[in-house]
Amino acid sequence: MSDLPEIREGEVALPRDPSLEPDAGVVFIGRIHTPWQRGDCPRNIAMAREAKPDTWIEVKADFVPALAGLDVGQPVMLLYWMHNARRDLVVQAPRHRSGPHGTFALRSPNRPNPVAASTVLITSLDMEAGRVGIDAIDCFDGTPLVDIKPWLPTIDNPPA
Amino acid sequence: MSDLPEIREGEVALPRDPSLEPDAGVVFIGRIHTPWQRGDCPRNIAMAREAKPDTWIEVKADFVPALAGLDVGQPVMLLYWMHNARRDLVVQAPRHRSGPHGTFALRSPNRPNPVAASTVLITSLDMEAGRVGIDAIDCFDGTPLVDIKPWLPTIDNPPA
C-alpha cells in the first residue's frame, strides 16, 4: 500500500479495504496514452485540453472489432481504471476543497470502485491498429481502459 | 450461461468469455430499486421518466458516510452493473437498429464490462437509512450499484 495516498486530517477510511472481497471482475480492454506522468498531470480535463496533448487509446486486438461504427468527431464516454487509487476512503479532504466531503460527492479517483468517467471527442480512428485518437484526457500514461460508450444527451445529460 | 441472451445473426462473440480472467475487482456499494422486472422494463431512461416511477438507491451501511455532501436536486452519474449481460460480444445486432454494430458504438448492456452509466436527479436523501431517491432509471429492480458521482458539465459534456 506504500504507493497509495496517505490519509489526511478529517478523512475516514473503512476498517478493511472493500476491494479484498470483490463482487465481480473487470477486464482491461486497452490503455490510454497521454503525455502525463505522476507529478505533471493536469488537474482537470479542461486544463488537459489547453495543453493540446497527443492522446490516444490503444485497444487490445480481441476488442478491435467492437470499435466498428464509431466516427471521427463523435463524442464518447470513456470509463477507465484509476489503478493508483485508495479504495477504502468514504470521507475525503482534497487539497483544493475546504473541509471533508463524502467520496460520492467528489470526482476523486479514490473511491470504492476507481472507475473514472470522461467525455471526449474522437479525433482519429485506425481500425487496423486498434488506435483511437482523442482530444485530451487528464490521466497518467498507461491508464487501463474499461469501456467506450457513445455519448448520448438523453442518457448523459440531467433531465431538463 | 442459459439465462444470457442468445447470439443473433451478424453478431460476433469472442472465442472465450473475457470475464473469466479479470484484471481487477469491483465491489457493489448498494442496489437500485425500481418497479421494473425482466419483460416490463422501459426501453430507455426517457420512457422510464414518463412513468414517474418510485425509484431509489439503497447504499450498504459501510458506504453511507460517502454520501455526505450530496444534495436533493443535484444531478449525479450512476454507474451500475448489468449482471445479466453477455460479456463476449464484440459485434451486436440489436433489434431496434439496422445491421450489426461494434459493441463500443452501442449502449447495449452486453459489453466486456457491463457497467452502465446514467445521469439522474436526486429527489430525496435519507442519510440514516442510506436511501437516495432518484427521478427515474431504466434498469431492473435490484441492479447492483457501482458508483455515484456528481455530474459536472466540464467533465461529462463534450467539449464545445
PDB file of C-alpha atoms in Angstrom:
ATOM      1  CA  MET A   1       0.000   0.000   0.000  1.00  0.00           C
ATOM      2  CA  SER A   2       3.089   2.251   0.126  1.00  0.00           C
ATOM      3  CA  ASP A   3       2.331   3.827  -3.264  1.00  0.00           C
ATOM      4  CA  LEU A   4      -1.149   4.945  -2.173  1.00  0.00           C
ATOM      5  CA  PRO A   5      -2.053   8.444  -0.952  1.00  0.00           C
ATOM      6  CA  GLU A   6      -1.774   8.920   2.821  1.00  0.00           C
ATOM      7  CA  ILE A   7      -4.862   9.570   4.924  1.00  0.00           C
ATOM      8  CA  ARG A   8      -5.290  13.310   5.726  1.00  0.00           C
ATOM      9  CA  GLU A   9      -6.951  15.007   8.680  1.00  0.00           C
ATOM     10  CA  GLY A  10     -10.727  14.658   8.559  1.00  0.00           C
ATOM     11  CA  GLU A  11     -10.648  11.670   6.209  1.00  0.00           C
ATOM     12  CA  VAL A  12     -12.467   8.440   7.096  1.00  0.00           C
ATOM     13  CA  ALA A  13     -11.302   5.013   5.939  1.00  0.00           C
ATOM     14  CA  LEU A  14     -13.173   1.730   6.216  1.00  0.00           C
ATOM     15  CA  PRO A  15     -11.585  -0.743   8.661  1.00  0.00           C
ATOM     16  CA  ARG A  16     -10.894  -3.079   5.730  1.00  0.00           C
ATOM     17  CA  ASP A  17     -10.221  -2.376   2.054  1.00  0.00           C
ATOM     18  CA  PRO A  18     -13.517  -3.407   0.375  1.00  0.00           C
ATOM     19  CA  SER A  19     -11.706  -4.481  -2.781  1.00  0.00           C
ATOM     20  CA  LEU A  20     -10.287  -7.503  -0.937  1.00  0.00           C
ATOM     21  CA  GLU A  21     -13.687  -9.157  -1.443  1.00  0.00           C
ATOM     22  CA  PRO A  22     -14.845  -8.212  -4.942  1.00  0.00           C
ATOM     23  CA  ASP A  23     -18.365  -8.950  -6.198  1.00  0.00           C
ATOM     24  CA  ALA A  24     -17.446  -9.007  -9.911  1.00  0.00           C
ATOM     25  CA  GLY A  25     -14.435  -8.681 -12.179  1.00  0.00           C
ATOM     26  CA  VAL A  26     -13.477  -6.130 -14.823  1.00  0.00           C
ATOM     27  CA  VAL A  27     -11.259  -6.718 -17.813  1.00  0.00           C
ATOM     28  CA  PHE A  28      -8.993  -4.049 -19.237  1.00  0.00           C
ATOM     29  CA  ILE A  29      -9.878  -3.532 -22.908  1.00  0.00           C
ATOM     30  CA  GLY A  30      -6.832  -1.367 -23.625  1.00  0.00           C
ATOM     31  CA  ARG A  31      -4.738   1.534 -22.366  1.00  0.00           C
ATOM     32  CA  ILE A  32      -4.918   5.328 -22.595  1.00  0.00           C
ATOM     33  CA  HIS A  33      -1.754   7.027 -23.830  1.00  0.00           C
ATOM     34  CA  THR A  34      -1.102  10.565 -22.618  1.00  0.00           C
ATOM     35  CA  PRO A  35       1.988  12.739 -22.057  1.00  0.00           C
ATOM     36  CA  TRP A  36       1.286  12.769 -18.302  1.00  0.00           C
ATOM     37  CA  GLN A  37       3.165  11.026 -15.500  1.00  0.00           C
ATOM     38  CA  ARG A  38       2.763  11.374 -11.749  1.00  0.00           C
ATOM     39  CA  GLY A  39       3.736  14.957 -10.906  1.00  0.00           C
ATOM     40  CA  ASP A  40       2.911  16.657 -14.217  1.00  0.00           C
ATOM     41  CA  CYS A  41      -0.705  15.599 -14.837  1.00  0.00           C
ATOM     42  CA  PRO A  42      -3.173  18.477 -15.373  1.00  0.00           C
ATOM     43  CA  ARG A  43      -5.631  18.951 -12.518  1.00  0.00           C
ATOM     44  CA  ASN A  44      -8.680  18.554 -14.751  1.00  0.00           C
ATOM     45  CA  ILE A  45      -9.711  17.787 -18.331  1.00  0.00           C
ATOM     46  CA  ALA A  46     -10.185  21.475 -19.244  1.00  0.00           C
ATOM     47  CA  MET A  47      -6.522  22.124 -18.374  1.00  0.00           C
ATOM     48  CA  ALA A  48      -5.508  18.978 -20.252  1.00  0.00           C
ATOM     49  CA  ARG A  49      -7.332  20.305 -23.360  1.00  0.00           C
ATOM     50  CA  GLU A  50      -5.451  23.613 -23.182  1.00  0.00           C
ATOM     51  CA  ALA A  51      -2.173  21.695 -23.498  1.00  0.00           C
ATOM     52  CA  LYS A  52      -3.369  20.165 -26.828  1.00  0.00           C
ATOM     53  CA  PRO A  53      -1.697  16.842 -25.959  1.00  0.00           C
ATOM     54  CA  ASP A  54      -1.152  13.884 -28.274  1.00  0.00           C
ATOM     55  CA  THR A  55      -3.564  11.437 -26.635  1.00  0.00           C
ATOM     56  CA  TRP A  56      -4.903   8.126 -27.874  1.00  0.00           C
ATOM     57  CA  ILE A  57      -6.436   4.829 -26.873  1.00  0.00           C
ATOM     58  CA  GLU A  58      -4.826   1.543 -27.760  1.00  0.00           C
ATOM     59  CA  VAL A  59      -7.477  -1.203 -27.804  1.00  0.00           C
ATOM     60  CA  LYS A  60      -6.411  -4.843 -27.333  1.00  0.00           C
ATOM     61  CA  ALA A  61      -6.655  -6.948 -30.511  1.00  0.00           C
ATOM     62  CA  ASP A  62      -9.613  -9.033 -29.250  1.00  0.00           C
ATOM     63  CA  PHE A  63     -11.731  -5.918 -28.800  1.00  0.00           C
ATOM     64  CA  VAL A  64     -10.869  -4.036 -32.012  1.00  0.00           C
ATOM     65  CA  PRO A  65     -13.997  -5.316 -33.870  1.00  0.00           C
ATOM     66  CA  ALA A  66     -16.078  -3.632 -31.137  1.00  0.00           C
ATOM     67  CA  LEU A  67     -14.950  -0.205 -32.451  1.00  0.00           C
ATOM     68  CA  ALA A  68     -16.940  -0.615 -35.704  1.00  0.00           C
ATOM     69  CA  GLY A  69     -19.494   2.158 -36.110  1.00  0.00           C
ATOM     70  CA  LEU A  70     -17.608   4.836 -34.167  1.00  0.00           C
ATOM     71  CA  ASP A  71     -16.787   8.009 -36.139  1.00  0.00           C
ATOM     72  CA  VAL A  72     -14.182  10.764 -36.050  1.00  0.00           C
ATOM     73  CA  GLY A  73     -15.730  13.830 -34.393  1.00  0.00           C
ATOM     74  CA  GLN A  74     -18.094  11.726 -32.275  1.00  0.00           C
ATOM     75  CA  PRO A  75     -18.267  12.349 -28.506  1.00  0.00           C
ATOM     76  CA  VAL A  76     -17.719   9.211 -26.420  1.00  0.00           C
ATOM     77  CA  MET A  77     -17.714   8.489 -22.715  1.00  0.00           C
ATOM     78  CA  LEU A  78     -14.595   6.674 -21.558  1.00  0.00           C
ATOM     79  CA  LEU A  79     -14.568   4.589 -18.379  1.00  0.00           C
ATOM     80  CA  TYR A  80     -11.065   3.956 -17.078  1.00  0.00           C
ATOM     81  CA  TRP A  81      -9.435   2.412 -14.045  1.00  0.00           C
ATOM     82  CA  MET A  82      -7.539   4.636 -11.606  1.00  0.00           C
ATOM     83  CA  HIS A  83      -5.211   1.858 -10.510  1.00  0.00           C
ATOM     84  CA  ASN A  84      -3.193   4.001  -8.089  1.00  0.00           C
ATOM     85  CA  ALA A  85      -6.242   4.972  -6.028  1.00  0.00           C
ATOM     86  CA  ARG A  86      -7.252   4.139  -2.462  1.00  0.00           C
ATOM     87  CA  ARG A  87     -10.488   2.160  -2.270  1.00  0.00           C
ATOM     88  CA  ASP A  88     -11.155   2.411   1.460  1.00  0.00           C
ATOM     89  CA  LEU A  89     -11.884   6.163   1.840  1.00  0.00           C
ATOM     90  CA  VAL A  90     -15.525   7.106   2.454  1.00  0.00           C
ATOM     91  CA  VAL A  91     -14.797  10.710   3.532  1.00  0.00           C
ATOM     92  CA  GLN A  92     -12.007  12.730   1.909  1.00  0.00           C
ATOM     93  CA  ALA A  93     -10.347  16.105   2.294  1.00  0.00           C
ATOM     94  CA  PRO A  94      -8.940  17.010  -1.131  1.00  0.00           C
ATOM     95  CA  ARG A  95      -6.368  19.804  -1.106  1.00  0.00           C
ATOM     96  CA  HIS A  96      -8.436  22.004  -3.445  1.00  0.00           C
ATOM     97  CA  ARG A  97     -11.682  21.816  -1.405  1.00  0.00           C
ATOM     98  CA  SER A  98     -12.393  23.205   2.049  1.00  0.00           C
ATOM     99  CA  GLY A  99     -13.270  20.599   4.651  1.00  0.00           C
ATOM    100  CA  PRO A 100     -14.026  16.885   4.247  1.00  0.00           C
ATOM    101  CA  HIS A 101     -16.606  15.556   1.747  1.00  0.00           C
ATOM    102  CA  GLY A 102     -18.209  12.171   1.176  1.00  0.00           C
ATOM    103  CA  THR A 103     -16.496  10.204  -1.581  1.00  0.00           C
ATOM    104  CA  PHE A 104     -19.698  10.052  -3.671  1.00  0.00           C
ATOM    105  CA  ALA A 105     -19.896  13.886  -3.618  1.00  0.00           C
ATOM    106  CA  LEU A 106     -16.414  14.084  -5.193  1.00  0.00           C
ATOM    107  CA  ARG A 107     -14.829  13.067  -8.511  1.00  0.00           C
ATOM    108  CA  SER A 108     -11.694  11.958  -6.664  1.00  0.00           C
ATOM    109  CA  PRO A 109     -10.006   8.828  -8.093  1.00  0.00           C
ATOM    110  CA  ASN A 110     -10.038   7.429  -4.547  1.00  0.00           C
ATOM    111  CA  ARG A 111     -13.374   5.570  -4.289  1.00  0.00           C
ATOM    112  CA  PRO A 112     -14.634   2.018  -3.651  1.00  0.00           C
ATOM    113  CA  ASN A 113     -14.521   1.361  -7.397  1.00  0.00           C
ATOM    114  CA  PRO A 114     -11.884   3.572  -9.004  1.00  0.00           C
ATOM    115  CA  VAL A 115     -13.725   3.855 -12.335  1.00  0.00           C
ATOM    116  CA  ALA A 116     -13.342   7.366 -13.752  1.00  0.00           C
ATOM    117  CA  ALA A 117     -15.612   8.743 -16.489  1.00  0.00           C
ATOM    118  CA  SER A 118     -14.773  11.469 -19.006  1.00  0.00           C
ATOM    119  CA  THR A 119     -16.469  12.592 -22.205  1.00  0.00           C
ATOM    120  CA  VAL A 120     -14.023  13.187 -25.055  1.00  0.00           C
ATOM    121  CA  LEU A 121     -14.060  13.655 -28.826  1.00  0.00           C
ATOM    122  CA  ILE A 122     -12.696  11.058 -31.262  1.00  0.00           C
ATOM    123  CA  THR A 123     -10.038  12.800 -33.383  1.00  0.00           C
ATOM    124  CA  SER A 124      -8.793   9.809 -35.428  1.00  0.00           C
ATOM    125  CA  LEU A 125      -9.578   6.126 -35.938  1.00  0.00           C
ATOM    126  CA  ASP A 126      -7.198   3.427 -37.108  1.00  0.00           C
ATOM    127  CA  MET A 127      -9.215   0.212 -37.075  1.00  0.00           C
ATOM    128  CA  GLU A 128      -6.282  -1.946 -38.154  1.00  0.00           C
ATOM    129  CA  ALA A 129      -4.075  -0.789 -35.314  1.00  0.00           C
ATOM    130  CA  GLY A 130      -6.920  -0.519 -32.808  1.00  0.00           C
ATOM    131  CA  ARG A 131      -5.870   3.069 -32.183  1.00  0.00           C
ATOM    132  CA  VAL A 132      -8.406   5.791 -31.374  1.00  0.00           C
ATOM    133  CA  GLY A 133      -7.182   9.382 -31.116  1.00  0.00           C
ATOM    134  CA  ILE A 134      -8.993  11.569 -28.571  1.00  0.00           C
ATOM    135  CA  ASP A 135      -8.853  15.321 -27.986  1.00  0.00           C
ATOM    136  CA  ALA A 136      -7.487  15.164 -24.401  1.00  0.00           C
ATOM    137  CA  ILE A 137      -7.805  13.474 -21.024  1.00  0.00           C
ATOM    138  CA  ASP A 138      -6.328  14.114 -17.582  1.00  0.00           C
ATOM    139  CA  CYS A 139      -4.960  10.714 -16.590  1.00  0.00           C
ATOM    140  CA  PHE A 140      -1.499   9.145 -16.430  1.00  0.00           C
ATOM    141  CA  ASP A 141       0.061   7.480 -19.461  1.00  0.00           C
ATOM    142  CA  GLY A 142      -0.843   3.785 -19.488  1.00  0.00           C
ATOM    143  CA  THR A 143      -4.116   4.084 -17.562  1.00  0.00           C
ATOM    144  CA  PRO A 144      -6.208   0.932 -18.153  1.00  0.00           C
ATOM    145  CA  LEU A 145      -9.385   1.428 -20.189  1.00  0.00           C
ATOM    146  CA  VAL A 146     -12.626  -0.260 -19.118  1.00  0.00           C
ATOM    147  CA  ASP A 147     -15.221   0.919 -21.656  1.00  0.00           C
ATOM    148  CA  ILE A 148     -16.005   3.207 -24.591  1.00  0.00           C
ATOM    149  CA  LYS A 149     -19.645   4.299 -24.995  1.00  0.00           C
ATOM    150  CA  PRO A 150     -21.276   6.685 -27.456  1.00  0.00           C
ATOM    151  CA  TRP A 151     -22.199   9.853 -25.517  1.00  0.00           C
ATOM    152  CA  LEU A 152     -25.953  10.388 -25.741  1.00  0.00           C
ATOM    153  CA  PRO A 153     -27.569  13.565 -24.381  1.00  0.00           C
ATOM    154  CA  THR A 154     -30.783  11.725 -23.423  1.00  0.00           C
ATOM    155  CA  ILE A 155     -28.853   9.406 -21.072  1.00  0.00           C
ATOM    156  CA  ASP A 156     -25.860  11.536 -20.103  1.00  0.00           C
ATOM    157  CA  ASN A 157     -27.410  14.963 -19.535  1.00  0.00           C
ATOM    158  CA  PRO A 158     -29.548  15.649 -16.479  1.00  0.00           C
ATOM    159  CA  PRO A 159     -33.281  15.811 -17.252  1.00  0.00           C
ATOM    160  CA  ALA A 160     -34.484  19.304 -18.246  1.00  0.00           C
TER     161      ALA A 160
ATOM    162  CA  MET B   1     -24.925 -19.173 -19.424  1.00  0.00           C
ATOM    163  CA  SER B   2     -28.540 -20.311 -20.037  1.00  0.00           C
ATOM    164  CA  ASP B   3     -30.005 -17.029 -18.746  1.00  0.00           C
ATOM    165  CA  LEU B   4     -27.942 -14.939 -21.188  1.00  0.00           C
ATOM    166  CA  PRO B   5     -29.238 -13.531 -24.488  1.00  0.00           C
ATOM    167  CA  GLU B   6     -28.711 -15.804 -27.497  1.00  0.00           C
ATOM    168  CA  ILE B   7     -26.350 -14.819 -30.296  1.00  0.00           C
ATOM    169  CA  ARG B   8     -28.228 -13.323 -33.290  1.00  0.00           C
ATOM    170  CA  GLU B   9     -27.335 -13.302 -36.980  1.00  0.00           C
ATOM    171  CA  GLY B  10     -24.420 -10.960 -37.706  1.00  0.00           C
ATOM    172  CA  GLU B  11     -23.201 -10.933 -34.095  1.00  0.00           C
ATOM    173  CA  VAL B  12     -19.579 -11.785 -33.271  1.00  0.00           C
ATOM    174  CA  ALA B  13     -18.533 -13.373 -29.978  1.00  0.00           C
ATOM    175  CA  LEU B  14     -15.008 -13.829 -28.668  1.00  0.00           C
ATOM    176  CA  PRO B  15     -13.906 -17.493 -28.531  1.00  0.00           C
ATOM    177  CA  ARG B  16     -13.686 -17.199 -24.733  1.00  0.00           C
ATOM    178  CA  ASP B  17     -15.627 -15.051 -22.253  1.00  0.00           C
ATOM    179  CA  PRO B  18     -13.065 -12.369 -21.273  1.00  0.00           C
ATOM    180  CA  SER B  19     -14.533 -12.071 -17.775  1.00  0.00           C
ATOM    181  CA  LEU B  20     -13.082 -15.499 -16.902  1.00  0.00           C
ATOM    182  CA  GLU B  21      -9.731 -13.758 -16.433  1.00  0.00           C
ATOM    183  CA  PRO B  22     -10.462 -10.417 -14.748  1.00  0.00           C
ATOM    184  CA  ASP B  23      -7.801  -7.721 -14.315  1.00  0.00           C
ATOM    185  CA  ALA B  24      -9.428  -6.044 -11.281  1.00  0.00           C
ATOM    186  CA  GLY B  25     -12.417  -6.435  -8.978  1.00  0.00           C
ATOM    187  CA  VAL B  26     -15.462  -4.264  -8.350  1.00  0.00           C
ATOM    188  CA  VAL B  27     -17.485  -4.119  -5.154  1.00  0.00           C
ATOM    189  CA  PHE B  28     -21.216  -3.487  -5.150  1.00  0.00           C
ATOM    190  CA  ILE B  29     -21.912  -0.406  -2.991  1.00  0.00           C
ATOM    191  CA  GLY B  30     -25.672  -0.937  -2.950  1.00  0.00           C
ATOM    192  CA  ARG B  31     -28.689  -1.732  -5.111  1.00  0.00           C
ATOM    193  CA  ILE B  32     -31.061   0.256  -7.330  1.00  0.00           C
ATOM    194  CA  HIS B  33     -34.762  -0.252  -6.605  1.00  0.00           C
ATOM    195  CA  THR B  34     -37.168   0.199  -9.498  1.00  0.00           C
ATOM    196  CA  PRO B  35     -40.630  -1.145 -10.399  1.00  0.00           C
ATOM    197  CA  TRP B  36     -39.123  -2.988 -13.395  1.00  0.00           C
ATOM    198  CA  GLN B  37     -38.581  -6.713 -13.885  1.00  0.00           C
ATOM    199  CA  ARG B  38     -37.495  -8.606 -16.990  1.00  0.00           C
ATOM    200  CA  GLY B  39     -40.278  -8.131 -19.550  1.00  0.00           C
ATOM    201  CA  ASP B  40     -41.673  -4.791 -18.362  1.00  0.00           C
ATOM    202  CA  CYS B  41     -38.572  -2.560 -18.238  1.00  0.00           C
ATOM    203  CA  PRO B  42     -38.815   0.671 -20.283  1.00  0.00           C
ATOM    204  CA  ARG B  43     -36.579   0.711 -23.361  1.00  0.00           C
ATOM    205  CA  ASN B  44     -34.726   3.864 -22.296  1.00  0.00           C
ATOM    206  CA  ILE B  45     -34.480   6.369 -19.456  1.00  0.00           C
ATOM    207  CA  ALA B  46     -36.763   8.918 -21.187  1.00  0.00           C
ATOM    208  CA  MET B  47     -39.569   6.328 -21.229  1.00  0.00           C
ATOM    209  CA  ALA B  48     -38.789   5.411 -17.610  1.00  0.00           C
ATOM    210  CA  ARG B  49     -39.164   9.094 -16.651  1.00  0.00           C
ATOM    211  CA  GLU B  50     -42.605   9.291 -18.307  1.00  0.00           C
ATOM    212  CA  ALA B  51     -43.806   6.509 -15.989  1.00  0.00           C
ATOM    213  CA  LYS B  52     -42.860   8.617 -12.901  1.00  0.00           C
ATOM    214  CA  PRO B  53     -41.675   5.503 -11.043  1.00  0.00           C
ATOM    215  CA  ASP B  54     -40.802   5.218  -7.364  1.00  0.00           C
ATOM    216  CA  THR B  55     -37.062   4.648  -7.727  1.00  0.00           C
ATOM    217  CA  TRP B  56     -34.303   4.762  -5.154  1.00  0.00           C
ATOM    218  CA  ILE B  57     -30.812   3.644  -4.284  1.00  0.00           C
ATOM    219  CA  GLU B  58     -30.093   1.644  -1.149  1.00  0.00           C
ATOM    220  CA  VAL B  59     -26.453   2.131  -0.138  1.00  0.00           C
ATOM    221  CA  LYS B  60     -24.757  -0.514   2.041  1.00  0.00           C
ATOM    222  CA  ALA B  61     -24.074   0.640   5.607  1.00  0.00           C
ATOM    223  CA  ASP B  62     -20.284   0.812   5.154  1.00  0.00           C
ATOM    224  CA  PHE B  63     -20.634   3.322   2.328  1.00  0.00           C
ATOM    225  CA  VAL B  64     -23.339   5.611   3.784  1.00  0.00           C
ATOM    226  CA  PRO B  65     -20.785   8.190   5.099  1.00  0.00           C
ATOM    227  CA  ALA B  66     -19.625   8.595   1.470  1.00  0.00           C
ATOM    228  CA  LEU B  67     -22.991  10.257   0.643  1.00  0.00           C
ATOM    229  CA  ALA B  68     -22.187  13.346   2.759  1.00  0.00           C
ATOM    230  CA  GLY B  69     -22.254  16.489   0.658  1.00  0.00           C
ATOM    231  CA  LEU B  70     -24.797  15.310  -1.920  1.00  0.00           C
ATOM    232  CA  ASP B  71     -27.955  17.446  -2.192  1.00  0.00           C
ATOM    233  CA  VAL B  72     -31.572  16.986  -3.248  1.00  0.00           C
ATOM    234  CA  GLY B  73     -31.978  18.347  -6.781  1.00  0.00           C
ATOM    235  CA  GLN B  74     -28.365  17.601  -7.692  1.00  0.00           C
ATOM    236  CA  PRO B  75     -27.609  15.672 -10.906  1.00  0.00           C
ATOM    237  CA  VAL B  76     -25.430  12.596 -10.377  1.00  0.00           C
ATOM    238  CA  MET B  77     -23.957   9.994 -12.672  1.00  0.00           C
ATOM    239  CA  LEU B  78     -24.708   6.436 -11.560  1.00  0.00           C
ATOM    240  CA  LEU B  79     -22.530   3.516 -12.615  1.00  0.00           C
ATOM    241  CA  TYR B  80     -24.283   0.171 -12.226  1.00  0.00           C
ATOM    242  CA  TRP B  81     -23.637  -3.446 -13.082  1.00  0.00           C
ATOM    243  CA  MET B  82     -25.765  -5.145 -15.741  1.00  0.00           C
ATOM    244  CA  HIS B  83     -25.353  -8.570 -14.220  1.00  0.00           C
ATOM    245  CA  ASN B  84     -27.496 -10.406 -16.777  1.00  0.00           C
ATOM    246  CA  ALA B  85     -25.389  -9.273 -19.734  1.00  0.00           C
ATOM    247  CA  ARG B  86     -23.151 -11.195 -22.126  1.00  0.00           C
ATOM    248  CA  ARG B  87     -19.502 -10.140 -21.938  1.00  0.00           C
ATOM    249  CA  ASP B  88     -18.179 -11.901 -25.026  1.00  0.00           C
ATOM    250  CA  LEU B  89     -19.965  -9.957 -27.818  1.00  0.00           C
ATOM    251  CA  VAL B  90     -17.798  -7.555 -29.840  1.00  0.00           C
ATOM    252  CA  VAL B  91     -20.338  -7.037 -32.648  1.00  0.00           C
ATOM    253  CA  GLN B  92     -24.079  -6.920 -31.944  1.00  0.00           C
ATOM    254  CA  ALA B  93     -27.332  -6.681 -33.858  1.00  0.00           C
ATOM    255  CA  PRO B  94     -29.851  -5.072 -31.511  1.00  0.00           C
ATOM    256  CA  ARG B  95     -33.474  -5.484 -32.544  1.00  0.00           C
ATOM    257  CA  HIS B  96     -34.056  -1.702 -32.737  1.00  0.00           C
ATOM    258  CA  ARG B  97     -31.063  -0.958 -35.029  1.00  0.00           C
ATOM    259  CA  SER B  98     -30.495  -1.996 -38.631  1.00  0.00           C
ATOM    260  CA  GLY B  99     -27.454  -4.225 -39.162  1.00  0.00           C
ATOM    261  CA  PRO B 100     -24.658  -5.171 -36.789  1.00  0.00           C
ATOM    262  CA  HIS B 101     -22.636  -2.584 -34.815  1.00  0.00           C
ATOM    263  CA  GLY B 102     -19.476  -2.727 -32.741  1.00  0.00           C
ATOM    264  CA  THR B 103     -20.198  -3.037 -29.023  1.00  0.00           C
ATOM    265  CA  PHE B 104     -18.370   0.238 -28.252  1.00  0.00           C
ATOM    266  CA  ALA B 105     -20.671   2.079 -30.700  1.00  0.00           C
ATOM    267  CA  LEU B 106     -23.725   0.906 -28.720  1.00  0.00           C
ATOM    268  CA  ARG B 107     -25.111   1.477 -25.212  1.00  0.00           C
ATOM    269  CA  SER B 108     -26.154  -2.192 -25.037  1.00  0.00           C
ATOM    270  CA  PRO B 109     -25.738  -3.822 -21.597  1.00  0.00           C
ATOM    271  CA  ASN B 110     -23.832  -6.620 -23.363  1.00  0.00           C
ATOM    272  CA  ARG B 111     -20.189  -5.483 -23.306  1.00  0.00           C
ATOM    273  CA  PRO B 112     -16.822  -6.692 -21.944  1.00  0.00           C
ATOM    274  CA  ASN B 113     -17.505  -4.748 -18.730  1.00  0.00           C
ATOM    275  CA  PRO B 114     -21.252  -4.446 -18.192  1.00  0.00           C
ATOM    276  CA  VAL B 115     -21.028  -1.090 -16.394  1.00  0.00           C
ATOM    277  CA  ALA B 116     -23.941   1.145 -17.401  1.00  0.00           C
ATOM    278  CA  ALA B 117     -23.945   4.910 -16.838  1.00  0.00           C
ATOM    279  CA  SER B 118     -26.980   7.169 -16.438  1.00  0.00           C
ATOM    280  CA  THR B 119     -27.350  10.737 -15.229  1.00  0.00           C
ATOM    281  CA  VAL B 120     -30.260  11.209 -12.828  1.00  0.00           C
ATOM    282  CA  LEU B 121     -31.560  13.770 -10.331  1.00  0.00           C
ATOM    283  CA  ILE B 122     -31.521  13.199  -6.570  1.00  0.00           C
ATOM    284  CA  THR B 123     -35.127  13.598  -5.348  1.00  0.00           C
ATOM    285  CA  SER B 124     -34.644  12.696  -1.660  1.00  0.00           C
ATOM    286  CA  LEU B 125     -31.865  11.846   0.777  1.00  0.00           C
ATOM    287  CA  ASP B 126     -32.160   9.796   3.958  1.00  0.00           C
ATOM    288  CA  MET B 127     -28.632   9.616   5.365  1.00  0.00           C
ATOM    289  CA  GLU B 128     -29.649   7.402   8.287  1.00  0.00           C
ATOM    290  CA  ALA B 129     -31.215   4.762   6.075  1.00  0.00           C
ATOM    291  CA  GLY B 130     -28.649   5.162   3.297  1.00  0.00           C
ATOM    292  CA  ARG B 131     -31.528   5.750   0.902  1.00  0.00           C
ATOM    293  CA  VAL B 132     -31.251   8.128  -2.058  1.00  0.00           C
ATOM    294  CA  GLY B 133     -34.376   8.809  -4.127  1.00  0.00           C
ATOM    295  CA  ILE B 134     -33.779   9.393  -7.855  1.00  0.00           C
ATOM    296  CA  ASP B 135     -36.132  10.645 -10.566  1.00  0.00           C
ATOM    297  CA  ALA B 136     -36.044   7.503 -12.742  1.00  0.00           C
ATOM    298  CA  ILE B 137     -33.805   4.862 -14.292  1.00  0.00           C
ATOM    299  CA  ASP B 138     -34.353   2.074 -16.823  1.00  0.00           C
ATOM    300  CA  CYS B 139     -32.867  -0.967 -15.082  1.00  0.00           C
ATOM    301  CA  PHE B 140     -34.286  -3.989 -13.305  1.00  0.00           C
ATOM    302  CA  ASP B 141     -35.155  -3.894  -9.621  1.00  0.00           C
ATOM    303  CA  GLY B 142     -32.146  -4.971  -7.553  1.00  0.00           C
ATOM    304  CA  THR B 143     -29.463  -3.926 -10.068  1.00  0.00           C
ATOM    305  CA  PRO B 144     -26.098  -3.662  -8.256  1.00  0.00           C
ATOM    306  CA  LEU B 145     -24.705  -0.139  -7.915  1.00  0.00           C
ATOM    307  CA  VAL B 146     -21.006   0.515  -8.550  1.00  0.00           C
ATOM    308  CA  ASP B 147     -20.597   4.278  -8.105  1.00  0.00           C
ATOM    309  CA  ILE B 148     -22.294   7.638  -7.554  1.00  0.00           C
ATOM    310  CA  LYS B 149     -20.505  10.724  -8.929  1.00  0.00           C
ATOM    311  CA  PRO B 150     -21.535  14.371  -9.021  1.00  0.00           C
ATOM    312  CA  TRP B 151     -22.385  15.213 -12.655  1.00  0.00           C
ATOM    313  CA  LEU B 152     -20.110  18.013 -13.841  1.00  0.00           C
ATOM    314  CA  PRO B 153     -20.610  19.664 -17.244  1.00  0.00           C
ATOM    315  CA  THR B 154     -16.861  20.294 -17.689  1.00  0.00           C
ATOM    316  CA  ILE B 155     -16.134  16.544 -17.467  1.00  0.00           C
ATOM    317  CA  ASP B 156     -19.379  14.996 -18.678  1.00  0.00           C
ATOM    318  CA  ASN B 157     -20.313  17.203 -21.644  1.00  0.00           C
ATOM    319  CA  PRO B 158     -18.383  17.015 -24.899  1.00  0.00           C
ATOM    320  CA  PRO B 159     -16.019  19.963 -25.441  1.00  0.00           C
ATOM    321  CA  ALA B 160     -17.665  22.935 -27.192  1.00  0.00           C
TER     322      ALA B 160
END
